CSV table of C-alpha atoms and ligand atoms in Angstrom, one decimal:
chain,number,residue,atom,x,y,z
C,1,UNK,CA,108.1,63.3,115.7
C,2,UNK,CA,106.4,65.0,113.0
C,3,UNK,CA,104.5,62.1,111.5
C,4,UNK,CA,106.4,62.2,108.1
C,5,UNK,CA,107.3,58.4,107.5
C,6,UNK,CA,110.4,56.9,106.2
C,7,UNK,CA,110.8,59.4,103.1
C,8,UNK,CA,113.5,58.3,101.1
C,9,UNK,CA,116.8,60.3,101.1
C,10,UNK,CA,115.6,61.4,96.7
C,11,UNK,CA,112.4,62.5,97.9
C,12,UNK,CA,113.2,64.3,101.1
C,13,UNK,CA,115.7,66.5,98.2
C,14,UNK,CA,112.5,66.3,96.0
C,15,UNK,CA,110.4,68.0,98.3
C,16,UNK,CA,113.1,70.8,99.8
C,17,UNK,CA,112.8,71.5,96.2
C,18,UNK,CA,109.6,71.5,95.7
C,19,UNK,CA,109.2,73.5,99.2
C,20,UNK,CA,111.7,76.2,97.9
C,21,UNK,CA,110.2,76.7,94.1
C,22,UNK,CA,106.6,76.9,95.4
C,23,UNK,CA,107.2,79.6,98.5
C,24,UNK,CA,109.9,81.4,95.8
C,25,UNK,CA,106.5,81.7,93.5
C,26,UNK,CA,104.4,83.3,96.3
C,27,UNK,CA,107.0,84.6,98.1
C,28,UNK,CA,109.9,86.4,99.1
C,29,UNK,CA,111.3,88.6,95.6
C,30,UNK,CA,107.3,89.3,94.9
C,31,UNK,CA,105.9,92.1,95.2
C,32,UNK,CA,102.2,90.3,95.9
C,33,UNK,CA,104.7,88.8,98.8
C,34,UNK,CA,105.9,92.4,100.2
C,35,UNK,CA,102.1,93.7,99.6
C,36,UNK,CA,100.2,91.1,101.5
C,37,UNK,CA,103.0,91.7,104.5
C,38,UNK,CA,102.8,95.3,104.0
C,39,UNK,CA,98.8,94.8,104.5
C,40,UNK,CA,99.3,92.7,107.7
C,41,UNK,CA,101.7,95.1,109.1
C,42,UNK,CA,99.0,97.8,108.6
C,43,UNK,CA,96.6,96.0,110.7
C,44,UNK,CA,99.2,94.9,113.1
C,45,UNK,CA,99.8,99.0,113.6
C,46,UNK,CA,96.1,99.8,113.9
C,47,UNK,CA,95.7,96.7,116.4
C,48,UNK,CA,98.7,98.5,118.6
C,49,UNK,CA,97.2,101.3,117.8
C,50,UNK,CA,93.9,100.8,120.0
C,51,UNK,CA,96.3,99.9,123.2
C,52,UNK,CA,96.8,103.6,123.2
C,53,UNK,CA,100.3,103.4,124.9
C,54,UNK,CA,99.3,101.1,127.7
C,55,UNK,CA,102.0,98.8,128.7
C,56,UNK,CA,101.3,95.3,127.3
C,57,UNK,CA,103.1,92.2,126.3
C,58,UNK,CA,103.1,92.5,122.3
C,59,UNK,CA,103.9,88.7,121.7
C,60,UNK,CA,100.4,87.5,120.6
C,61,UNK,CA,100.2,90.6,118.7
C,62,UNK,CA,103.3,89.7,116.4
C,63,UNK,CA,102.6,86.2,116.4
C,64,UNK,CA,98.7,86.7,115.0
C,65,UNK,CA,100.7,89.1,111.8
C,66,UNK,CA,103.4,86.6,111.5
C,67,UNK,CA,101.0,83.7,111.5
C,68,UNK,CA,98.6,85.5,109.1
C,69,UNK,CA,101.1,85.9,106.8
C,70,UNK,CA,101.8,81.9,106.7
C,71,UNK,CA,98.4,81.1,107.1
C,72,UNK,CA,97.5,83.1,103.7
C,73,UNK,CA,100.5,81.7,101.7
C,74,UNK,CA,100.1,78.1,102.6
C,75,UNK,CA,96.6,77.6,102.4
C,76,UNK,CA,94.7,81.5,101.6
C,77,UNK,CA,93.2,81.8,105.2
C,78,UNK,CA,93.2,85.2,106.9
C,79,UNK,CA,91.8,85.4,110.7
C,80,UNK,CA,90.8,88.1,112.8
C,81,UNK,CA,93.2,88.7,115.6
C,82,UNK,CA,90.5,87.9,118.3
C,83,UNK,CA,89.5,84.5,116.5
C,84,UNK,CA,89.4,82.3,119.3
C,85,UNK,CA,90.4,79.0,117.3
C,86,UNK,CA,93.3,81.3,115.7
C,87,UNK,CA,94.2,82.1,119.6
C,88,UNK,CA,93.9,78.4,120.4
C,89,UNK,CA,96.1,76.9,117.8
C,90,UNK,CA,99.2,79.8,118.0
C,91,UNK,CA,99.0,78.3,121.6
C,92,UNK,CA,99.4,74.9,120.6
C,93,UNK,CA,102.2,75.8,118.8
C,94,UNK,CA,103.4,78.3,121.5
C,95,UNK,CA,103.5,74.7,124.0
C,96,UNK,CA,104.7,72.5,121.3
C,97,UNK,CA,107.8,74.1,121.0
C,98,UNK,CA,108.7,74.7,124.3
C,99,UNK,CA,107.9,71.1,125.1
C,100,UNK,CA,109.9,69.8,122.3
C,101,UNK,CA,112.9,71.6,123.3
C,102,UNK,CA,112.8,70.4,126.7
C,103,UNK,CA,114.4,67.2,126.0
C,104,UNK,CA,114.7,64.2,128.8
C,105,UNK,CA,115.9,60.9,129.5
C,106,UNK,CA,114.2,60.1,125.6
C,107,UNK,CA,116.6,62.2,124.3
C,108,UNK,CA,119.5,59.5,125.6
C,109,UNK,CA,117.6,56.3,125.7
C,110,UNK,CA,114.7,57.0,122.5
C,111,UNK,CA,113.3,53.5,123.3
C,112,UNK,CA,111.9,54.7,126.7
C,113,UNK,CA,109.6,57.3,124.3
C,114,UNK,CA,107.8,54.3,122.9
C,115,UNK,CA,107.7,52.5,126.1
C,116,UNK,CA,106.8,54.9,128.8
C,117,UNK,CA,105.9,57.9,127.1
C,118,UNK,CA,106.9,60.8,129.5
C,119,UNK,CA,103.9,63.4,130.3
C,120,UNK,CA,105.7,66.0,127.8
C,121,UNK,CA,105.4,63.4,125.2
C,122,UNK,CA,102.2,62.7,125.8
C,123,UNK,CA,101.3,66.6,125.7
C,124,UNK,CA,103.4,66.8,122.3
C,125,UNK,CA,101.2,63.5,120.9
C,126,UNK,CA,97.8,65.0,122.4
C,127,UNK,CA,98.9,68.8,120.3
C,128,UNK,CA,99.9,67.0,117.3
C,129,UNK,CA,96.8,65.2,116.6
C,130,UNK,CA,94.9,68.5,116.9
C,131,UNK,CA,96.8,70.4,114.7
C,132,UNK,CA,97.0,67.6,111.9
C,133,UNK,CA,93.2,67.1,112.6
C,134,UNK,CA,92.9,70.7,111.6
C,135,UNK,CA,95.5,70.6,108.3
C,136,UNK,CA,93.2,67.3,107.5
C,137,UNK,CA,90.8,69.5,106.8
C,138,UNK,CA,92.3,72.0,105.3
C,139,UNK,CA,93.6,69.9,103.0
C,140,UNK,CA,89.8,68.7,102.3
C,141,UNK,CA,88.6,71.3,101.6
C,142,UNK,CA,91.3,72.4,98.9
C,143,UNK,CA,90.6,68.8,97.5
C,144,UNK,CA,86.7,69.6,97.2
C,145,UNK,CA,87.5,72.8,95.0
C,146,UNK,CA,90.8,72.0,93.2
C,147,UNK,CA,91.6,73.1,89.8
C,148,UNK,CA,94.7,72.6,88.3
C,149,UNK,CA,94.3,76.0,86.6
C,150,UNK,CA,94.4,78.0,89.6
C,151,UNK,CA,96.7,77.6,92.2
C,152,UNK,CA,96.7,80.0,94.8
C,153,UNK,CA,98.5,78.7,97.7
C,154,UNK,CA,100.9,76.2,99.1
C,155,UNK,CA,98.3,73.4,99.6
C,156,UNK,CA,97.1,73.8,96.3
C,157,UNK,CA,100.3,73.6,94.6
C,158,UNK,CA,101.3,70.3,97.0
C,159,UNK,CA,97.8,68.8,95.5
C,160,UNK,CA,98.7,69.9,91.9
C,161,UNK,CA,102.2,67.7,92.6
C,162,UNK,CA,100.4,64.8,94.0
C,163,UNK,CA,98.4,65.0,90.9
C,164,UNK,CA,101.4,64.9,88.8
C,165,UNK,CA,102.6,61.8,90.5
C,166,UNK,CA,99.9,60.2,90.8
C,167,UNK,CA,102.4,56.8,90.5
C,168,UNK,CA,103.9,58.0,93.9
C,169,UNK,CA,100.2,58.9,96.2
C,170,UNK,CA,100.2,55.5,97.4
C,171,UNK,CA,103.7,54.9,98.3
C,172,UNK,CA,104.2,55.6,102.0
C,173,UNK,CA,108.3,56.7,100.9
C,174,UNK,CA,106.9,59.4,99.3
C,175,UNK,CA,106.9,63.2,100.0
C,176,UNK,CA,102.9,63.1,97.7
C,177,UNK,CA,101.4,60.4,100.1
C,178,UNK,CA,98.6,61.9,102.3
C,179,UNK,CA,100.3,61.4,105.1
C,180,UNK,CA,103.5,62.8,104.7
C,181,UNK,CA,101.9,65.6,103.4
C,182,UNK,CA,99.9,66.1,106.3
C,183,UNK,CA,103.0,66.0,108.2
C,184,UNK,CA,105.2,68.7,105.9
C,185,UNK,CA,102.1,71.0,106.7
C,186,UNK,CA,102.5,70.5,110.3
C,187,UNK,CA,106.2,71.1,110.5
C,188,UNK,CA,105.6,73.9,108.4
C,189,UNK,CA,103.0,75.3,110.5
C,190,UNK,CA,105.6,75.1,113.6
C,191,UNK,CA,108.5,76.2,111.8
C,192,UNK,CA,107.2,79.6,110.2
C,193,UNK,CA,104.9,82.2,112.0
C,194,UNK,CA,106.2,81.3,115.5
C,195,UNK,CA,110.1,81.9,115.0
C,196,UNK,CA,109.4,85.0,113.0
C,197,UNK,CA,107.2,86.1,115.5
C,198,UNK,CA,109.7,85.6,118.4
C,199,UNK,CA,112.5,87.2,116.3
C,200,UNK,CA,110.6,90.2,116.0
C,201,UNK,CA,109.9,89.8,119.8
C,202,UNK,CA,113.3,89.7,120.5
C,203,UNK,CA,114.0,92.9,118.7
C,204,UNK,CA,111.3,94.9,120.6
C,205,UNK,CA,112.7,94.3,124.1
C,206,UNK,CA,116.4,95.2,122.8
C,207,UNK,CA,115.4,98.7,121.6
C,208,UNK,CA,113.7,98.6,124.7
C,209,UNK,CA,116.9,98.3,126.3
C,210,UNK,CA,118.7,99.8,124.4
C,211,UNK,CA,116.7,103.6,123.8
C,212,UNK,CA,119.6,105.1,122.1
C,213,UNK,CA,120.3,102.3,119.4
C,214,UNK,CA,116.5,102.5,118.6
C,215,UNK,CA,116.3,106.2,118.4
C,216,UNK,CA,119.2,106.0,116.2
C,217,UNK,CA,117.2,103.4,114.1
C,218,UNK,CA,114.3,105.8,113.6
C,219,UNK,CA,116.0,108.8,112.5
C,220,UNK,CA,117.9,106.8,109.8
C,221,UNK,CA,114.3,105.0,109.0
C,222,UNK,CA,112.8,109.0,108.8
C,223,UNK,CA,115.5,110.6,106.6
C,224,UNK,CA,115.7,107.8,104.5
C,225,UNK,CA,111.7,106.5,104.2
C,226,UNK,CA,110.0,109.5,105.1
C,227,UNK,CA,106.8,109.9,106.7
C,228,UNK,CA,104.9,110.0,103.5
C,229,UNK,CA,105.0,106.5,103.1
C,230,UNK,CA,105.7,102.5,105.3
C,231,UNK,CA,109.3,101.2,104.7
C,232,UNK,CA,109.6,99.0,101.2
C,233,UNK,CA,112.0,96.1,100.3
C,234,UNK,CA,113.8,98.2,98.2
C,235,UNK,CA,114.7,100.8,101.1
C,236,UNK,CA,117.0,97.9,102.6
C,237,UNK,CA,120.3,98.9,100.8
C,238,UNK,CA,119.8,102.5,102.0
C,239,UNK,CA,119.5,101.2,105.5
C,240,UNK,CA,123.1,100.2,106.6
C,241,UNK,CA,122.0,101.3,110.1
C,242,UNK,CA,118.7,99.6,110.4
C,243,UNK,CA,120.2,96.4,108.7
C,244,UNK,CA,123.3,96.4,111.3
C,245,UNK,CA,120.6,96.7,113.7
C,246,UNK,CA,118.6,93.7,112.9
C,247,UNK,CA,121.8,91.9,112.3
C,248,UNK,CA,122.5,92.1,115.7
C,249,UNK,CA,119.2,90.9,117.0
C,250,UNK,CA,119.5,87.9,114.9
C,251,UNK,CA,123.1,87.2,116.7
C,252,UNK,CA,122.5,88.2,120.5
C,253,UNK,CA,119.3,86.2,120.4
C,254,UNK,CA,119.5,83.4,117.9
C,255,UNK,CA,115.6,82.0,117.9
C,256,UNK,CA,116.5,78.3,117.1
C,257,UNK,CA,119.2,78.0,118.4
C,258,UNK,CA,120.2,74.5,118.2
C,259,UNK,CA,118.7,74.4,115.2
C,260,UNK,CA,117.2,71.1,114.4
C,261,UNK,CA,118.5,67.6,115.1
C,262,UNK,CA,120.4,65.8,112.0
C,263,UNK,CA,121.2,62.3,111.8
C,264,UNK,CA,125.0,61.5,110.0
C,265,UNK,CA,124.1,59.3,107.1
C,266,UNK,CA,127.5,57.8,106.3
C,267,UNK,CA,130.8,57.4,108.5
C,268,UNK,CA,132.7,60.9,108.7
C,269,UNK,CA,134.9,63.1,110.3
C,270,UNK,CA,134.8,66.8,111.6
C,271,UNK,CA,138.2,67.9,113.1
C,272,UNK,CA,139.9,65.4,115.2
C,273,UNK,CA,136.1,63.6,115.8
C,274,UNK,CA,134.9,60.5,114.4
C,275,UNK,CA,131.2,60.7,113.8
C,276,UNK,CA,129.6,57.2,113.2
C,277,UNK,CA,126.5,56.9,111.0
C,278,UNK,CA,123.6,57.2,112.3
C,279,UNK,CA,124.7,59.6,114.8
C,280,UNK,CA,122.2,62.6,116.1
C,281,UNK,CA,123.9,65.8,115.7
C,282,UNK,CA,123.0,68.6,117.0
C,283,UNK,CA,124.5,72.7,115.9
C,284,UNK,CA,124.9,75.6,117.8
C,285,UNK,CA,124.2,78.1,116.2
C,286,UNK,CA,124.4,80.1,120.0
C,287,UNK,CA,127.6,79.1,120.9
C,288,UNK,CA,129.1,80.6,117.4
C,289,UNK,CA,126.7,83.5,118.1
C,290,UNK,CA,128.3,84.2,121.6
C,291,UNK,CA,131.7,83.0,120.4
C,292,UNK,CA,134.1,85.7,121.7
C,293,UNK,CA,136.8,84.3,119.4
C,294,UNK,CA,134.4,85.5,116.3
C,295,UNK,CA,133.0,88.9,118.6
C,296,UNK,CA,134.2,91.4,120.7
C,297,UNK,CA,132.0,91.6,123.4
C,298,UNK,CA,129.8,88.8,122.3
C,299,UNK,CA,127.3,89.5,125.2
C,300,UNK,CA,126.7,93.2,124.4
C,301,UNK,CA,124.4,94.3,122.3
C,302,UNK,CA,126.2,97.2,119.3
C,303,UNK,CA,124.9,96.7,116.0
C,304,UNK,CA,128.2,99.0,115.3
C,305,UNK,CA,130.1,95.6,115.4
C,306,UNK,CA,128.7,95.5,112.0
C,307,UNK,CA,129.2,98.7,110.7
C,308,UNK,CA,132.9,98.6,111.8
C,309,UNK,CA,133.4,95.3,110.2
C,310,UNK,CA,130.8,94.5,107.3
C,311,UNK,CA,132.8,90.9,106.5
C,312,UNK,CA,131.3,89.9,110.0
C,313,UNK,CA,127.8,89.4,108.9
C,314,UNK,CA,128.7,85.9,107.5
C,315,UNK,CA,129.3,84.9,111.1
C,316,UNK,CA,125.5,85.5,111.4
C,317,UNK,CA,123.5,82.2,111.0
C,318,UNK,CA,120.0,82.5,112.6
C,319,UNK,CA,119.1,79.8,109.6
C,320,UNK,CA,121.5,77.5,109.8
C,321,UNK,CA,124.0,76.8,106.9
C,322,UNK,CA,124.1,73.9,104.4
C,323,UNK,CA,122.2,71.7,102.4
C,324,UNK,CA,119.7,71.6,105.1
C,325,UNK,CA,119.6,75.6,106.3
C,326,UNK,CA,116.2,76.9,106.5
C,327,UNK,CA,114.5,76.7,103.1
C,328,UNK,CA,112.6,79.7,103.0
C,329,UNK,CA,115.0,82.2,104.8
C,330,UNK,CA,114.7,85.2,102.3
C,331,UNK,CA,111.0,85.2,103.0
C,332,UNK,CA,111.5,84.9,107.1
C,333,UNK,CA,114.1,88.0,106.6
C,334,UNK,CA,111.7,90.0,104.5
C,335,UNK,CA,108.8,89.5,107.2
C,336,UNK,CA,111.3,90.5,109.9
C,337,UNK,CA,112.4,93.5,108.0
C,338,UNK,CA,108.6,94.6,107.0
C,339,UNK,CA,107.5,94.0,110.5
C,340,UNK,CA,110.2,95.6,112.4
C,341,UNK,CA,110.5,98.7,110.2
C,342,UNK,CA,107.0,99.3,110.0
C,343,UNK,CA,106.5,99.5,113.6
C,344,UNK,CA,109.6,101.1,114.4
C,345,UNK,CA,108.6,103.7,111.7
C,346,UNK,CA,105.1,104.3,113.6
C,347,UNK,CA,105.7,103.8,117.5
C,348,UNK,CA,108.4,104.5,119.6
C,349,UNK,CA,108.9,101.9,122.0
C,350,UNK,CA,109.4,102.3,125.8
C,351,UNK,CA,109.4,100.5,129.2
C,352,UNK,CA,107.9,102.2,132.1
C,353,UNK,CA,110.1,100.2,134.6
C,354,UNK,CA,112.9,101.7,133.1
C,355,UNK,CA,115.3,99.8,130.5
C,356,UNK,CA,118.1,98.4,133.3
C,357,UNK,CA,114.7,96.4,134.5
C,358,UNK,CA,114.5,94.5,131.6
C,359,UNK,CA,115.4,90.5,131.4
C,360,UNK,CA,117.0,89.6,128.6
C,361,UNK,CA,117.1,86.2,129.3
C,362,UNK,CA,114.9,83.7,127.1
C,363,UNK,CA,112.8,80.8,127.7
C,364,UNK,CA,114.4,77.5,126.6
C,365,UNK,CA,112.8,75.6,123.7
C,366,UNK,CA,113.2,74.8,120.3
C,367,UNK,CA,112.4,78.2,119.4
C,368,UNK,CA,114.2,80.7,122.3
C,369,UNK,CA,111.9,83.5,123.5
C,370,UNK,CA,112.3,86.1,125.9
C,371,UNK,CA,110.5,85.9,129.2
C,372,UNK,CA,107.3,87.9,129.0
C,373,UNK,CA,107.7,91.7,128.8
C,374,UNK,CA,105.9,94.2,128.5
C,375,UNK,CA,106.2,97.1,126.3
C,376,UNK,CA,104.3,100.5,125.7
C,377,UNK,CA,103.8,101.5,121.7
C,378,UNK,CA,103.6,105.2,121.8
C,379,UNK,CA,102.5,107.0,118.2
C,380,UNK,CA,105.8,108.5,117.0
C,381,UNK,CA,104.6,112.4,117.3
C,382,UNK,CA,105.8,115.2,114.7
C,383,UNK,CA,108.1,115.8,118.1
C,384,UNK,CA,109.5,112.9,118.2
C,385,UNK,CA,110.6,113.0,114.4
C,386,UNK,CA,112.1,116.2,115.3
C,387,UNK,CA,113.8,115.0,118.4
C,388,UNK,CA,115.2,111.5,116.5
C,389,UNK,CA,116.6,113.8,113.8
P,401,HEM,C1,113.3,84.3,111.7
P,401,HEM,C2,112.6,83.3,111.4
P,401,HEM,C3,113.2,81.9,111.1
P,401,HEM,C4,114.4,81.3,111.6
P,401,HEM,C5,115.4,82.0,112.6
P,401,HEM,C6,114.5,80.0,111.1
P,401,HEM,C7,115.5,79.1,111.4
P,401,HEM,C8,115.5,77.8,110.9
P,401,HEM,C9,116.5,76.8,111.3
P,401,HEM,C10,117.7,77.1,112.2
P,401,HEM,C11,116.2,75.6,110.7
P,401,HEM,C12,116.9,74.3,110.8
P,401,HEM,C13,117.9,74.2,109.7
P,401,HEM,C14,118.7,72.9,109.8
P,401,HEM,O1,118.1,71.8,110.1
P,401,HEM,O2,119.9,72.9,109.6
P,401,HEM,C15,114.9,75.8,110.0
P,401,HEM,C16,114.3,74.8,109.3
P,401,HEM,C17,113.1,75.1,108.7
P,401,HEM,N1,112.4,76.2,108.5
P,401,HEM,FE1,113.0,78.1,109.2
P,401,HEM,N2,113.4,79.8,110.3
P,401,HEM,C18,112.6,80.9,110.3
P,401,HEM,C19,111.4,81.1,109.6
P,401,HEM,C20,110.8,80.2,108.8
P,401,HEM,C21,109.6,80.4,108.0
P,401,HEM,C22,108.9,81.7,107.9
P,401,HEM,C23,109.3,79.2,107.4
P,401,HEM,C24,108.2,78.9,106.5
P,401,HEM,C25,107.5,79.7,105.8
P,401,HEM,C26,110.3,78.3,107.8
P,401,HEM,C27,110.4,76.9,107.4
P,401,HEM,C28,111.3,76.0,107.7
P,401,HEM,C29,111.2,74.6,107.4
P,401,HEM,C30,110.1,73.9,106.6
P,401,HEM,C31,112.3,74.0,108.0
P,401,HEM,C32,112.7,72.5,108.0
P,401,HEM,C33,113.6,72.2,106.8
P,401,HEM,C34,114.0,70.8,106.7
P,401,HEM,O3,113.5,69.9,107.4
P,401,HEM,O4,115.0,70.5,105.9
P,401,HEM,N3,111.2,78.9,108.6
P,401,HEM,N4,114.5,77.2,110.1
C-alpha cells in the first residue's frame, strides 16, 4: 500500500536499523531532541494562547506541533501554523488514515483491489501520489545540497546511506533504491505527527472529563516543576502521578489500535491455532487494553490503577511489542510527555457543556480519534495554583 517494493526480509532488518540509529542520533535521549520540542510546545502555548479561552476544537492545533516536530527531524522544515500547504497535507494524512482503516470486501478478497478499485482506494491512490510527489521533492532538494559532512536530518542521513551503498541504489530489493525510499518517507510521514497528535488529543478530552484527575495532575506538575520554569525530561521520575496519568490515556484509548497488519512468514502456532504462512495477522492491542481479566474496571478511566499496582504498566502497549513494535517509541513518549505537561502546566482545561456531555467515543481508523470536541484553554491564574495545591 505504501509503495515500498518487495524489500527482502535482510534489508527490511537493515533499514529498522537504520531507522532506529538515525532518529536515536536526533532524537529521543538528546537534549537538541527535548529543546526543539520544548520550542514547539512554546509556540503551541502562545498559539492557544491568542484563542483567549474561547471554546475550540484543539486537534489541528496539536497536530501542526506534533507534525512540526517530525517535519524538522526528518527533513529540517519548520511551517507556520496557518501555512496553507502545511494545512493541506496534515489533511491528507488526517483522510488517509481514516480511509485505510476502513477496510472492505479488499480486505477478504485483495484481488478485487487491483480489479475494481473501490472509491476508498481510489481516494487512498489519488492522496498517496500527492504526498510522495511532495517527499520527491524534498528529497531533491537535499540531493541538490548534500554533503556528506553535514548531516542534519533524517533525509540526509538516508542519502549518506544510499551513498554508502551505492552497489544496492539500483536494486529494486533494496531499502537505498529511490523508490523505496520515497516510500519509508511516506509511511513515516503517516506514522509519526498524526498518532502523537491524536494521543495527546485523547488526553485533553479525558481531563476534560475527568476535572478532578487533571486538577490533581497540576498540583503534582506545580509542587514538583514550579512555575519558574516548563516541565523537563528529567522531571518524569518525580512524576509518579502525572506518569500514572498518561499511562492511562495510552490504555483507555489505544491510538492504533490494531496496530499494523503482519504477514506470518513460516508455518506456526499460537495456542491451540495453527497459523499457515503467509497468513495476515492482525493484534489488538484494544482488546488487551479493555481486557477485564488484566483491569479492574477496564472501561473507567483511574490512573490510580497504576499507582496501586506499578507491575501493571507492562500490560500497557500503545506500540506494540516485538521485533516489529514501533521503532521510535521513546521519542513518540517524550513528545507526548513535553506536550501534555507543558500545556497542562499553563492552561487549565474545561468544557462549557459540562464534562457528563462529553463523547468519548473515537472515530474508527488506523489511527483512533475521538469525535470532534471542543475544549476551552484557560491561563492557569496565580488562583488556580493556589486552588490546585
Ligand atoms: C503515540 C504515538 C505513537 C503510537 C501509539 C505508535 C504506535 C505504533 C504501532 C502500534 C505500530 C505498529 C507496530 C507493529 O507493526 O507491530 C507503529 C509502527 C511504526 N511507527 Fe509508531 N507510534 C507512535 C508514534 C510514532 C512516531 C512519532 C514515529 C516516527 C517518528 C513512528 C514511526 C513508526 C514507524 C516507521 C512504524 C512502522 C514500523 C515497521 O513497519 O516496522 N511512530 N507505531
Amino acid at each position: 500500500m505504501f509503495g515500498i517494493n518487495r524489500i527482502a526480509y535482510e534489508d527490511v532488518q537493515h533499514y529498522r536499523r537504520f531507522l532506529m540509529t538515525t532518529f536515536r542520533h536526533f532524537g529521543a535521549g538528546r537534549e537538541s531532541f527535548e529543546n526543539k520540542v520544548a520550542a514547539e510546545s512554546e509556540i503551541l502555548r502562545l498559539e492557544v494562547s491568542k484563542l483567549q479561552g474561547k471554546n475550540t476544537d484543539l486537534h489541528l492545533f496539536l497536530n501542526s506541533a506534533t507534525t512540526n516536530v517530525i517535519c524538522s527531524v526528518v527533513y529540517g522544515r519548520h511551517y507556520e501554523y496557518d501555512d496553507t500547504q502545511f494545512i493541506h497535507l496534515m489533511d491528507l494524512v488526517d483522510r488517509f488514515l481514516v480511509t485505510s482503516g476502513e477496510g472492505g470486501s479488499e480486505n477478504t478478497f485483495p484481488i478485487f483491489a487491483s480489479l475494481f478499485p473501490s472509491k476508498a482506494k481510489r481516494e487512498l491512490n489519488a492522496i498517496q501520489a500527492t504526498i510522495r510527489e511532495y517527499l520527491s521533492n524534498i528529497i531533491e532538494e537535499h540531493r541538490e545540497n548534500f554533503d556528506s559532512e553535514r548531516i542534519n536530518d533524517f533525509v540526509d542521513a538516508y542519502l549518506r546511506e544510499q551513498s554508502l551503498q551505492s552497489d544496492s541504489v539500483a536494486d529494486v530489493h533494496s531499502f537505498v533504491h529511490d523508490e523505496n525510499m520515497r516510500g519509508h518517507l511516506f509511511t513515516l510521514f503517516l506514522a509519526s505527527g498524526h498518532t502523537t497528535a491524536v494521543t495527546i488529543y485523547w488526553g485533553i478530552l479525558y481531563l476534560l472529563a475527568n476535572p478532578d484527575i487533571q486538577s490533581s495532575l497540576q498540583s503534582e506538575l506545580d509542587s514538583v516543576v514550579g512555575r519558574t520554569r516548563f516541565p523537563r525530561i528529567s522531571d518524569k521520575v518525580n512524576l509518579p502521578y502525572t506518569h500514572a496519568v498518561i499511562q492511562e490515556i495510552y490504555r483507555m484509548s489505544s491510538p492504533v489500535p490494531l496496530s499494523l497488519l503482519h504477514v506470518v512468514s513460516d508455518d506456526t502456532t499460537i495456542g491451540p491455532y495453527s497459523v499457515p504462512k503467509g497468513a495476515t495477522v492482525v493484534s489488538n492491542i484494544w482488546a488487551i487494553h479493555r481486557d477485564p481479566q488484566l483491569w479492574k474496571d477496564p472501561d473507567e478511566f483511574r490512573p490510580e490503577r497504576f499507582i496501586e499496582s506499578p507491575d501493571n504498566v507492562s500490560e500497557v502497549i500503545p506500540f506494540s511489542v516485538g521485533r516489529r513494535k514501533c521503532p521510535v517509541e521513546a521519542l513518540a513518549q517524550a513528545m507526548v510527555f513535553l506536550f501534555l505537561t507543558h500545556l497542562l502546566h499553563q492552561f487549565k482545561f474545561v468544557n462549557h457543556e459540562g464534562s457528563s456531555q462529553l463523547s468519548l467515543h473515537g472515530e474508527f481508523g488506523t489511527v483512533y480519534k475521538p469525535v470532534a470536541f471542543l475544549a476551552c484553554a484557560l491561563e492557569r491564574s496565580l488562583d488556580d495554583y493556589k486552588k490546585d495545591d
